[in-house]
PDB file of C-alpha atoms in Angstrom:
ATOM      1  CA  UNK A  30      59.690 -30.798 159.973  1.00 43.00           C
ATOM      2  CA  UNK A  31      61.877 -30.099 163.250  1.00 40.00           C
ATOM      3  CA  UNK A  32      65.425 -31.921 163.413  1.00 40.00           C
ATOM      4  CA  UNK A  33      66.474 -32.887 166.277  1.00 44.00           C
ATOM      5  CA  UNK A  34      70.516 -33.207 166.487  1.00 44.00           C
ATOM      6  CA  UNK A  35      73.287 -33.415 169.033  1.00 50.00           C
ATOM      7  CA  UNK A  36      76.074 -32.194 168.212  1.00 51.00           C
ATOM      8  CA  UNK A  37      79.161 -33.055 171.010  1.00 63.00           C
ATOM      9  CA  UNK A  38      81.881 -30.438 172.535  1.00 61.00           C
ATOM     10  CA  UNK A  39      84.077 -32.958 170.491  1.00 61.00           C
ATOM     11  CA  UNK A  40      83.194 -32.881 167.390  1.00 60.00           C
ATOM     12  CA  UNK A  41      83.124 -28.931 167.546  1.00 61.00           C
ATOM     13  CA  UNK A  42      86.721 -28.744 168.792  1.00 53.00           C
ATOM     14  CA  UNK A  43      87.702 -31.239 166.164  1.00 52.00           C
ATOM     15  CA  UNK A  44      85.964 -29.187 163.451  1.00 54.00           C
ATOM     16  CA  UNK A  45      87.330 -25.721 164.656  1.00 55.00           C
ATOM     17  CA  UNK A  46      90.694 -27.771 164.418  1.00 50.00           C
ATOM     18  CA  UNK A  47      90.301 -28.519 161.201  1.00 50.00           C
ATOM     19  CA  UNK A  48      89.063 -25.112 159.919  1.00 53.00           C
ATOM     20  CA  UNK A  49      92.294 -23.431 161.698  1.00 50.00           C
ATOM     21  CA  UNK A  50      94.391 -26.195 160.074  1.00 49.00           C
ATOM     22  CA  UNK A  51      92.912 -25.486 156.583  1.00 50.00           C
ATOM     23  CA  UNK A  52      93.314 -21.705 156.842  1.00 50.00           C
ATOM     24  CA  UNK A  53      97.196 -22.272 157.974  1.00 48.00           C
ATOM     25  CA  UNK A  54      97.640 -24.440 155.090  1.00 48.00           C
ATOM     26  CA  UNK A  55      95.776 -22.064 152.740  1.00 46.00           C
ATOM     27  CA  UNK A  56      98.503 -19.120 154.084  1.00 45.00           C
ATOM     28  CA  UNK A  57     101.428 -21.233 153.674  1.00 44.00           C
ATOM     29  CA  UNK A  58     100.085 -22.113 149.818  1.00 45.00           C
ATOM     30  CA  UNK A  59     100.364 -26.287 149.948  1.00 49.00           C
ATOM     31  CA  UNK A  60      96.887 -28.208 150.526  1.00 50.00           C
ATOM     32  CA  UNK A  61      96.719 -31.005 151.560  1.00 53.00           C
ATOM     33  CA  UNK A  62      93.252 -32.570 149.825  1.00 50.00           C
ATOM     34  CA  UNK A  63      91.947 -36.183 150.323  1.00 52.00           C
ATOM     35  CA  UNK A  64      94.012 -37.378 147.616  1.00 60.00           C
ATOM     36  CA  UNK A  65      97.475 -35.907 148.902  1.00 76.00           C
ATOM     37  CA  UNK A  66      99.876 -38.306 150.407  1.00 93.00           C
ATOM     38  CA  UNK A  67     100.855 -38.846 153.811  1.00 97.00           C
ATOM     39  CA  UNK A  68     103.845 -41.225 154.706  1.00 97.00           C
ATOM     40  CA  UNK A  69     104.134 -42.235 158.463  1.00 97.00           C
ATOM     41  CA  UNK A  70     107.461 -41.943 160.274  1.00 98.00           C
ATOM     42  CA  UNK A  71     108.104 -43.391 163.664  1.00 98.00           C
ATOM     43  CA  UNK A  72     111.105 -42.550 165.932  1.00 97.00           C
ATOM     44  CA  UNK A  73     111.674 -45.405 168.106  1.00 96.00           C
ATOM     45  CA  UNK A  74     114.452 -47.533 169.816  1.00 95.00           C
ATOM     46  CA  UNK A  75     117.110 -44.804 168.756  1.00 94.00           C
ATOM     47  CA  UNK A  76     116.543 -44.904 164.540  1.00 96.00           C
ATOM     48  CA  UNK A  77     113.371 -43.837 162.378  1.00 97.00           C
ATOM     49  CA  UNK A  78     111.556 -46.221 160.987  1.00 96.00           C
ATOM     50  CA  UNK A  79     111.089 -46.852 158.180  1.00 97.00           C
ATOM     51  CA  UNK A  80     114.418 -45.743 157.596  1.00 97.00           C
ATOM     52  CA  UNK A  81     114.404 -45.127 153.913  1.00 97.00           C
ATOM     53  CA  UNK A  82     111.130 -43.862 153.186  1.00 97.00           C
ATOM     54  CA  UNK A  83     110.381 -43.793 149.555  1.00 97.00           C
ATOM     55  CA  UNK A  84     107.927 -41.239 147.933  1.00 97.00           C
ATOM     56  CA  UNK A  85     106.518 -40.410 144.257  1.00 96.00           C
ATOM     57  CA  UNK A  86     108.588 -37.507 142.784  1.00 97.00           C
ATOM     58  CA  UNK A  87     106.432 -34.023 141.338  1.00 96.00           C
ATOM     59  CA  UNK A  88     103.743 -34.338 144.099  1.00 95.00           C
ATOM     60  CA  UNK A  89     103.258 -32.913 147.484  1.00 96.00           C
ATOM     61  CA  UNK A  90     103.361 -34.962 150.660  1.00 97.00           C
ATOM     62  CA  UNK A  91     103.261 -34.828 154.233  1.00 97.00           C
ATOM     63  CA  UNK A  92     105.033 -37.123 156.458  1.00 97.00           C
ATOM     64  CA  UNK A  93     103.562 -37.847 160.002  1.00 97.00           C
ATOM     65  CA  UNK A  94     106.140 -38.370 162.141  1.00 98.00           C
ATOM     66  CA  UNK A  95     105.870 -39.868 165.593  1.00 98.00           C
ATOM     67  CA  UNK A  96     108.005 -39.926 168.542  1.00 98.00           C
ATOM     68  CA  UNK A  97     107.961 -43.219 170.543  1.00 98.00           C
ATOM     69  CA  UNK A  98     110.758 -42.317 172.434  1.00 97.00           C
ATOM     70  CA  UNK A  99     111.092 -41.018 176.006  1.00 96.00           C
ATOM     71  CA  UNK A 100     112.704 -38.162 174.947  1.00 97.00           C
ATOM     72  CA  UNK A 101     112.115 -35.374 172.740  1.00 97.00           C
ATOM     73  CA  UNK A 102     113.484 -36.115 169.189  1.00 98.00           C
ATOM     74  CA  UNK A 103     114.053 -33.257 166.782  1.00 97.00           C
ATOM     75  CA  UNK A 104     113.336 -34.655 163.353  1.00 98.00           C
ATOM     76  CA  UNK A 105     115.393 -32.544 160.663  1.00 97.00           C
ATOM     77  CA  UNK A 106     116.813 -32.736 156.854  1.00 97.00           C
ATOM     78  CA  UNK A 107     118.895 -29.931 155.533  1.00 96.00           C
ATOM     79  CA  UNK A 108     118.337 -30.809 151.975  1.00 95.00           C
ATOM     80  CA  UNK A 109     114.858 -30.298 152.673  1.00 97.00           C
ATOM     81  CA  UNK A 110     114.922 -27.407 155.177  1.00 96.00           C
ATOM     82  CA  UNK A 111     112.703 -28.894 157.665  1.00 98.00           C
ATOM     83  CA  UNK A 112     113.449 -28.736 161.634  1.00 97.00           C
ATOM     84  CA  UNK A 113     110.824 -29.510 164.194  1.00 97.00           C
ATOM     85  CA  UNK A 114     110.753 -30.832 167.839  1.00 97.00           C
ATOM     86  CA  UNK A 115     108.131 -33.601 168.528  1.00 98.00           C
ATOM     87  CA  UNK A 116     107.525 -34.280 172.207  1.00 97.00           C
ATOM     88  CA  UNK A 117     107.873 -37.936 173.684  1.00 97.00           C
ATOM     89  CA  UNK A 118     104.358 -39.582 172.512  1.00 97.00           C
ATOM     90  CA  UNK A 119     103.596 -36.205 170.490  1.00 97.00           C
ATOM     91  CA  UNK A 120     103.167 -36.814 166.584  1.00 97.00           C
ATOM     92  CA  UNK A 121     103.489 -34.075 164.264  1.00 97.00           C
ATOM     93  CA  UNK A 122     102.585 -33.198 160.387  1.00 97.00           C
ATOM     94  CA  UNK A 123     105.531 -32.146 158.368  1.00 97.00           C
ATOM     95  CA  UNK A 124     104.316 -30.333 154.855  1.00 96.00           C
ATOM     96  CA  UNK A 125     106.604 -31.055 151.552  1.00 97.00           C
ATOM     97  CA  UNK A 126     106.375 -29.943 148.181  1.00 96.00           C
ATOM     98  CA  UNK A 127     106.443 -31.622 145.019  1.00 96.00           C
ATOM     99  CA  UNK A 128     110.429 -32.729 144.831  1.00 97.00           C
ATOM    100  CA  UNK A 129     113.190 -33.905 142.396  1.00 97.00           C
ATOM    101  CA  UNK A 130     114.073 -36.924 142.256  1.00 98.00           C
ATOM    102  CA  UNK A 131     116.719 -37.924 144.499  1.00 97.00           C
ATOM    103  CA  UNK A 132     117.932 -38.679 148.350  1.00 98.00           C
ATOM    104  CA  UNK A 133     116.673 -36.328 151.042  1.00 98.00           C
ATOM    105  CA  UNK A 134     118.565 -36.877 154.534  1.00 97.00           C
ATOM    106  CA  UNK A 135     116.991 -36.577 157.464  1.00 98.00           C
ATOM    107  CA  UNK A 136     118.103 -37.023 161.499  1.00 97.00           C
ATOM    108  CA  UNK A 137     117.803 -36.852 164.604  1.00 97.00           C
ATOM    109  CA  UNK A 138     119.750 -33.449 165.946  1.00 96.00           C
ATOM    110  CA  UNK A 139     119.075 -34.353 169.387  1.00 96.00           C
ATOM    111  CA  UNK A 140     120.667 -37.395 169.571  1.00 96.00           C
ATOM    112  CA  UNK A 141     123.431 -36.960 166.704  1.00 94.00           C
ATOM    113  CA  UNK A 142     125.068 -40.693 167.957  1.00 94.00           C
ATOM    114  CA  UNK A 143     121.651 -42.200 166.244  1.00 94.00           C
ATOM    115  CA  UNK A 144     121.424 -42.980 162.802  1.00 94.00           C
ATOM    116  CA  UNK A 145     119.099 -40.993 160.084  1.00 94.00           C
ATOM    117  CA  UNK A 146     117.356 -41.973 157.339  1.00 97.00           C
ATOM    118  CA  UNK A 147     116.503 -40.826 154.105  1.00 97.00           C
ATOM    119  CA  UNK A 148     113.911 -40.142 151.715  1.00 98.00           C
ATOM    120  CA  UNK A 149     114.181 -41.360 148.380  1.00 98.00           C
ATOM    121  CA  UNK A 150     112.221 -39.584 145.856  1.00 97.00           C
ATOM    122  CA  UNK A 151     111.653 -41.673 142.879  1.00 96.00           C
TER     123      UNK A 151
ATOM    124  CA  UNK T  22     171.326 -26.230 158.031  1.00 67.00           C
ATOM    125  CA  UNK T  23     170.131 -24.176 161.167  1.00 86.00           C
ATOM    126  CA  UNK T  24     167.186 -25.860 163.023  1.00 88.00           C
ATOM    127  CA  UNK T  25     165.507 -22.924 162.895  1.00 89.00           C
ATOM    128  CA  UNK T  26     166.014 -22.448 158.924  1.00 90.00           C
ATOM    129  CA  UNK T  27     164.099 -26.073 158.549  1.00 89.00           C
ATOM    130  CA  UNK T  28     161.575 -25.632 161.121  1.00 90.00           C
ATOM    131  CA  UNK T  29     160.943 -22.066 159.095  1.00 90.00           C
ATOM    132  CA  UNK T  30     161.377 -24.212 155.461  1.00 89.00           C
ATOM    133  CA  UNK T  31     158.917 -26.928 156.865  1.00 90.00           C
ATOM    134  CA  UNK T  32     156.154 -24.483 157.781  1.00 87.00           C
ATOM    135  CA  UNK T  33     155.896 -22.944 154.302  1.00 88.00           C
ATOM    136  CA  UNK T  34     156.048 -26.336 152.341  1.00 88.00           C
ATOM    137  CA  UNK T  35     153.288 -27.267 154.676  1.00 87.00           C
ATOM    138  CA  UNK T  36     151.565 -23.713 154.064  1.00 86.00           C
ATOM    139  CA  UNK T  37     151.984 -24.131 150.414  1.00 85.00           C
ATOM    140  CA  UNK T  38     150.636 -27.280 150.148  1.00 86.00           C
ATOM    141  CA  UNK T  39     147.718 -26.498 151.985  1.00 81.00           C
ATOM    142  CA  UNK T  40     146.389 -24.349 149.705  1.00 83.00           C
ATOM    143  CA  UNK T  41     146.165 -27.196 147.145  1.00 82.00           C
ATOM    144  CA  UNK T  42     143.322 -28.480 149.489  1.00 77.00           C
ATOM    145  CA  UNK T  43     141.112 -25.608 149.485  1.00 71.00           C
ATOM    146  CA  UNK T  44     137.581 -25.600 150.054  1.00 79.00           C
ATOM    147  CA  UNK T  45     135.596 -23.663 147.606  1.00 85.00           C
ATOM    148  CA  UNK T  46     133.675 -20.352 148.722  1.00 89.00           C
ATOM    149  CA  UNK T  47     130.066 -20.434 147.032  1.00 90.00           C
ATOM    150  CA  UNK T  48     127.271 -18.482 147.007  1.00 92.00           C
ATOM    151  CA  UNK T  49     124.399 -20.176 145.488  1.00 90.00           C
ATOM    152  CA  UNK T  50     121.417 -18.583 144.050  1.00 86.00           C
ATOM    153  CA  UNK T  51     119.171 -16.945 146.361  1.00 83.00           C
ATOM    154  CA  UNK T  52     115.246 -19.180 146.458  1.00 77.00           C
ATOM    155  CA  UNK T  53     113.328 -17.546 148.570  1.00 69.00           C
ATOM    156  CA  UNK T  54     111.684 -14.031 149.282  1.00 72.00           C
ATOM    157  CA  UNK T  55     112.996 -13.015 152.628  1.00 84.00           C
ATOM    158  CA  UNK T  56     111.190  -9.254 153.333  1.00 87.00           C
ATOM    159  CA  UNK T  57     111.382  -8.042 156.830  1.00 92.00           C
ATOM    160  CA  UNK T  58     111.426  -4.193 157.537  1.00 93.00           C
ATOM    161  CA  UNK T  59     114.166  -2.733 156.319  1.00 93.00           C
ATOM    162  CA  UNK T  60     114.685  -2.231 160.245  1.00 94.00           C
ATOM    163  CA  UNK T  61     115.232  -5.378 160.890  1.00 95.00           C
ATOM    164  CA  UNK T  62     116.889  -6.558 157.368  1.00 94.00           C
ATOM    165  CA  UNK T  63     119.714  -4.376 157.723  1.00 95.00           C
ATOM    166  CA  UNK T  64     121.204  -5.795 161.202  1.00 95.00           C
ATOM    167  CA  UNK T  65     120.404  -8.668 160.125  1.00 95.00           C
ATOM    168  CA  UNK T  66     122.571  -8.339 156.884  1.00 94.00           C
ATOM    169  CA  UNK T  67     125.194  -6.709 158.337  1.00 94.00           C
ATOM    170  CA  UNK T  68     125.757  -8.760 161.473  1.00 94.00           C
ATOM    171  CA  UNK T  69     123.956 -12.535 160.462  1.00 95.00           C
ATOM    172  CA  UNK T  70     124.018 -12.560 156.228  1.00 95.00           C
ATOM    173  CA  UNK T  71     127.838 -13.893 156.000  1.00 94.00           C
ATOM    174  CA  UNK T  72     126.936 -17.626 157.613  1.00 95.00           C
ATOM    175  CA  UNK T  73     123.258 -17.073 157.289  1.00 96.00           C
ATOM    176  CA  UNK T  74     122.754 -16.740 153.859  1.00 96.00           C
ATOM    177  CA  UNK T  75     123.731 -16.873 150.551  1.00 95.00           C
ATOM    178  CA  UNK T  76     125.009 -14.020 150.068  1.00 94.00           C
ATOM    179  CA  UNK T  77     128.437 -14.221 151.863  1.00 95.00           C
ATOM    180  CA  UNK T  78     131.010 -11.295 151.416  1.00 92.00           C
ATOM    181  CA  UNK T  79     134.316 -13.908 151.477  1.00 93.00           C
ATOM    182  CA  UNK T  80     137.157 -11.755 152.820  1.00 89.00           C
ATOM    183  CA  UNK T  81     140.698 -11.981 150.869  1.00 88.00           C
ATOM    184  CA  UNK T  82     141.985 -14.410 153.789  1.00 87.00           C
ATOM    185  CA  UNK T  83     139.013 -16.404 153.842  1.00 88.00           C
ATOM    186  CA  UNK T  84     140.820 -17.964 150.651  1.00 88.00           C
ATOM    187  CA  UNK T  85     144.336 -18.568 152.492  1.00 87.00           C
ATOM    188  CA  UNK T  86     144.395 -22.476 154.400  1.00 86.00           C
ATOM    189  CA  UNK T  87     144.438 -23.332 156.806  1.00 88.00           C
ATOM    190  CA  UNK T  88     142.240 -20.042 158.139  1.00 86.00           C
ATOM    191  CA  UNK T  89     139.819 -20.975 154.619  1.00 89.00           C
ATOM    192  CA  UNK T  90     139.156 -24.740 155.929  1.00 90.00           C
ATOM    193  CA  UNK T  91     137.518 -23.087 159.158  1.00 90.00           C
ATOM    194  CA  UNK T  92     135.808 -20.110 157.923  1.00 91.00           C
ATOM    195  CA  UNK T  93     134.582 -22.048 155.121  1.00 93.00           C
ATOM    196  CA  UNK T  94     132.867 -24.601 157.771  1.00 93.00           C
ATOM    197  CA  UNK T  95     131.177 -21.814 159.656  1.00 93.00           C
ATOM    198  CA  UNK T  96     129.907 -20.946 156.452  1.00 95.00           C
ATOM    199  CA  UNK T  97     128.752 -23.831 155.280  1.00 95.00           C
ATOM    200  CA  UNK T  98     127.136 -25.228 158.911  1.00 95.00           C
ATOM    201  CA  UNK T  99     125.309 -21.570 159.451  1.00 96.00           C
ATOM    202  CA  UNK T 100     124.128 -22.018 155.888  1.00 96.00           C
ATOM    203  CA  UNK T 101     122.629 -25.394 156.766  1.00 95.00           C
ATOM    204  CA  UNK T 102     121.314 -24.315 160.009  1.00 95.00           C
ATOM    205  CA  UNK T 103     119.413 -20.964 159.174  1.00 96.00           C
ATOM    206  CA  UNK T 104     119.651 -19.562 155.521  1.00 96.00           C
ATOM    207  CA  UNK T 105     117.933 -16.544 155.003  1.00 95.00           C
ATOM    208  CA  UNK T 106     118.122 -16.741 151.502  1.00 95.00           C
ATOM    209  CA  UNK T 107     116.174 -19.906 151.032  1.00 94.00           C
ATOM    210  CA  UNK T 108     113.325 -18.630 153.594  1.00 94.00           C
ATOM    211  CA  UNK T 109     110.675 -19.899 151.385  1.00 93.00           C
ATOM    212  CA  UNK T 110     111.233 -23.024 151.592  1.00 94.00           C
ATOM    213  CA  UNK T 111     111.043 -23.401 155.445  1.00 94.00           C
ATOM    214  CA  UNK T 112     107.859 -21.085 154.939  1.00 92.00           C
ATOM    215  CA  UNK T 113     106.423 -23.622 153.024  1.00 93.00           C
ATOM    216  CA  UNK T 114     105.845 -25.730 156.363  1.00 94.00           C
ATOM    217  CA  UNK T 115     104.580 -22.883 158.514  1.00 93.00           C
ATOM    218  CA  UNK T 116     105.697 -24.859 161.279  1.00 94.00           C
ATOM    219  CA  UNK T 117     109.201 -25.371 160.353  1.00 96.00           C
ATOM    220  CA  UNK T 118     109.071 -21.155 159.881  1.00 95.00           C
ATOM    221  CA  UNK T 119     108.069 -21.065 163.209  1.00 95.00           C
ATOM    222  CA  UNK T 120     110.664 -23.204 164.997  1.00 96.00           C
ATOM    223  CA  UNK T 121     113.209 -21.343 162.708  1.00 96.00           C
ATOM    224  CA  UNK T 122     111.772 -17.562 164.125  1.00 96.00           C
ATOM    225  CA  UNK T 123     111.516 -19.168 167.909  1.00 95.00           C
ATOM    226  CA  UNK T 124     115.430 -20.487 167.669  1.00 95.00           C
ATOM    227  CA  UNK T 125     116.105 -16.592 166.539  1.00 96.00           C
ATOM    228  CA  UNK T 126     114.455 -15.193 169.452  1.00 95.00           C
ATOM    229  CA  UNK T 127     116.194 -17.566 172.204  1.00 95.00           C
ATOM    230  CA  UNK T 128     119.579 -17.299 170.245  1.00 94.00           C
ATOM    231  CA  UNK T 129     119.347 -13.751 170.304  1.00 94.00           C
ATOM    232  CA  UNK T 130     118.021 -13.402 174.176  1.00 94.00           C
ATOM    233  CA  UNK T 131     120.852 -15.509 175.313  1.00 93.00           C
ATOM    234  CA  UNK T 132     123.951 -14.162 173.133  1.00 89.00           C
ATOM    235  CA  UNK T 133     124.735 -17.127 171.794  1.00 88.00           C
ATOM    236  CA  UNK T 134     124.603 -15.533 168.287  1.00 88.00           C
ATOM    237  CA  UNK T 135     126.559 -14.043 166.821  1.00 85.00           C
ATOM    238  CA  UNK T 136     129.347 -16.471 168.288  1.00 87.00           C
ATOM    239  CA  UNK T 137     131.697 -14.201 170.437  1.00 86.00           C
ATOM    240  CA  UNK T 138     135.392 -15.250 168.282  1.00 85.00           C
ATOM    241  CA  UNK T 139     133.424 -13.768 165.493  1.00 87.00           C
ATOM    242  CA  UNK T 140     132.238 -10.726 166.859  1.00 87.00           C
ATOM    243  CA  UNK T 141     135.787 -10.026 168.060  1.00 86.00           C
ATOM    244  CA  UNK T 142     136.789 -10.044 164.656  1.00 84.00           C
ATOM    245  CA  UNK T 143     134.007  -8.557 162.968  1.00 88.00           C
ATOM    246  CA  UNK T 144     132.684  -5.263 164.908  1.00 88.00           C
ATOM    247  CA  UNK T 145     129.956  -5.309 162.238  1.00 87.00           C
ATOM    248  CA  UNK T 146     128.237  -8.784 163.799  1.00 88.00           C
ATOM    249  CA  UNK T 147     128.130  -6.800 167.121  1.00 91.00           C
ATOM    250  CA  UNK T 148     123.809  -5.944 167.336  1.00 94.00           C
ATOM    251  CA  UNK T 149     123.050  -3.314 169.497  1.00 94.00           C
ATOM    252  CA  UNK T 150     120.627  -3.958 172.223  1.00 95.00           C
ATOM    253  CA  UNK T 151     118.449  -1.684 170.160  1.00 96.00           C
ATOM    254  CA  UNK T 152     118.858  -4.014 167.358  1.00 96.00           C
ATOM    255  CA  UNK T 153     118.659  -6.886 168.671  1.00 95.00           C
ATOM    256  CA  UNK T 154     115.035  -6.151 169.714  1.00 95.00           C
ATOM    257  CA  UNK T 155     113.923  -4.984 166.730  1.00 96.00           C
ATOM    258  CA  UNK T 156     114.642  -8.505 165.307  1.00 96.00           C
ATOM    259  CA  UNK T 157     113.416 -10.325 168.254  1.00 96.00           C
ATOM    260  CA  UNK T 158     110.213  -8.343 168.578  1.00 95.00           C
ATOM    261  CA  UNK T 159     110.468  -8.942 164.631  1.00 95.00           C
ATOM    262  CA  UNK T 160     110.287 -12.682 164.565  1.00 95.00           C
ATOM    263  CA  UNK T 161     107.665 -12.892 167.181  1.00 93.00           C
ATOM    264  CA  UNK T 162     105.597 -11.021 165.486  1.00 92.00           C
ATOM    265  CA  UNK T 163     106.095 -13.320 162.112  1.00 90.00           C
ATOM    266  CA  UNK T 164     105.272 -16.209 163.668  1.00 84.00           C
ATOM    267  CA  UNK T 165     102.474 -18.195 161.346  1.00 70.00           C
ATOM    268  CA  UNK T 166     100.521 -19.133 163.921  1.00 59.00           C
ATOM    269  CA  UNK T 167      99.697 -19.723 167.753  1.00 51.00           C
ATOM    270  CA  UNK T 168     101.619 -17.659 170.219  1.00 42.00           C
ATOM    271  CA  UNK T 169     104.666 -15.850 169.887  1.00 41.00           C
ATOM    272  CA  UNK T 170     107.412 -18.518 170.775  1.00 40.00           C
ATOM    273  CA  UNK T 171     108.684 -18.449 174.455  1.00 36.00           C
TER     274      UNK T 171
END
């Protein structure tokens, strides 16, 4: 029995994507499985939204966060040590581990005058 | 009274009671296990570890307001910016390691660290050329993934 299958430039570059994303993942020692949670964060009209973004405490997460603005944003929380730029239109994935309980701050550094948000970790 | 004796009298009240509004010098646990060559960890100790970590060798005046108020800021800003001692945890977004190592590089190329009222203080801060591209060529290299940062 001969198959006969196409497979598109697309759907190559989106696998290789996905292997390179694994492996990167697998280095940095979080994993990010079909169970995993992912929490959407838009920047938009000067604020994030949602601005409080609540998440379940002990488990891993990572928050996509997407820049609607014109401008580059550069989404950052101390508490958490995160700091990345996102592009105007870009959207990026931000890795967290399991945390405590609590309120995480996050902000904007490139536009300071804006207000932050939070993430509450119940 | 002599002007001068209360001008004098006022400044020490004043210096005295500053010192009841001290900030306090910390240095927290360290979290993470920062390794680079010992080529590159030792300039980077000697010149960056003070705000950059937390492991902060607080000098006897560094406890004296209003001089504790500022040093203690610097401190506690550089801490929040870039902490060497908690590397881990920006590790544990490879990205986030990344954007830390690439604001390194372009801090180091264009001087901007260490700030220049501190290095005129503290001869120690002062990188040699030679040292500075050891850690530059350093954090290029340690980039997680893609390209070495621009």
């Amino acid at each position: 029995m001969i198959f006969n299958f196409q497979i598109s430039a697309s759907r190559i570059a989106g696998f290789l994507s996905l292997l390179v994303f694994s492996a990167t993942l697998a280095i940095a020692g979080i994993s990010i499985a079909d169970d995993d949670l992912v929490f959407e964060i838009r920047a938009e009209g000067g604020r994030y939204d949602p601005s409080e973004l609540q998440v379940p405490a002990g488990r891993p997460f990572a928050i996509h966060v997407i820049n609607a603005e014109t401008s580059a944003i550069e989404f950052e929380s101390f508490e958490l040590h995160r700091e990345r730029a996102v592009q105007p239109g870009e959207t990026i994935t931000v890795l967290i581990p399991a945390l405590s309980p609590g309120t995480y701050g996050i902000f904007d550094d490139f536009h300071r005058d804006t207000p932050g948000g939070s993430i509450l970790v119940k | 009274m002599r002007k001068t004796t209360i001008v004098a009298l006022t400044a020490a009240v004043a210096l005295v009671a500053m010192q009841f509004g001290r900030r306090e010098r910390t240095n927290p646990a360290n979290r993470g296990s920062f390794s680079p060559p010992a080529s590159v960890a030792q300039p980077l100790r000697r010149a960056c570890f003070d705000c950059h970590s937390n492991e902060t060798n607080w000098p006897w005046y560094s406890g004296v307001a209003p001089l504790s108020w500022l040093i203690v800021h610097d401190v506690d800003e550089g801490r929040r910016r870039l902490n060497f001692s908690e590397w881990a945890e920006y590790a544990s977004d490879p990205e986030t390691q990344r954007y830390k190592l690439e604001q390194i590089v372009r801090s180091l190329r264009r001087g901007d660290m260490a700030p220049s009222y501190y290095r005129l203080l503290h001869s120690a801060a002062r990188l040699t050329p030679n040292e500075r591209d050891r850690i530059v060529r350093w954090a290029e290299e340690a980039c997680p993934t893609g390209s070495p940062p621009r």
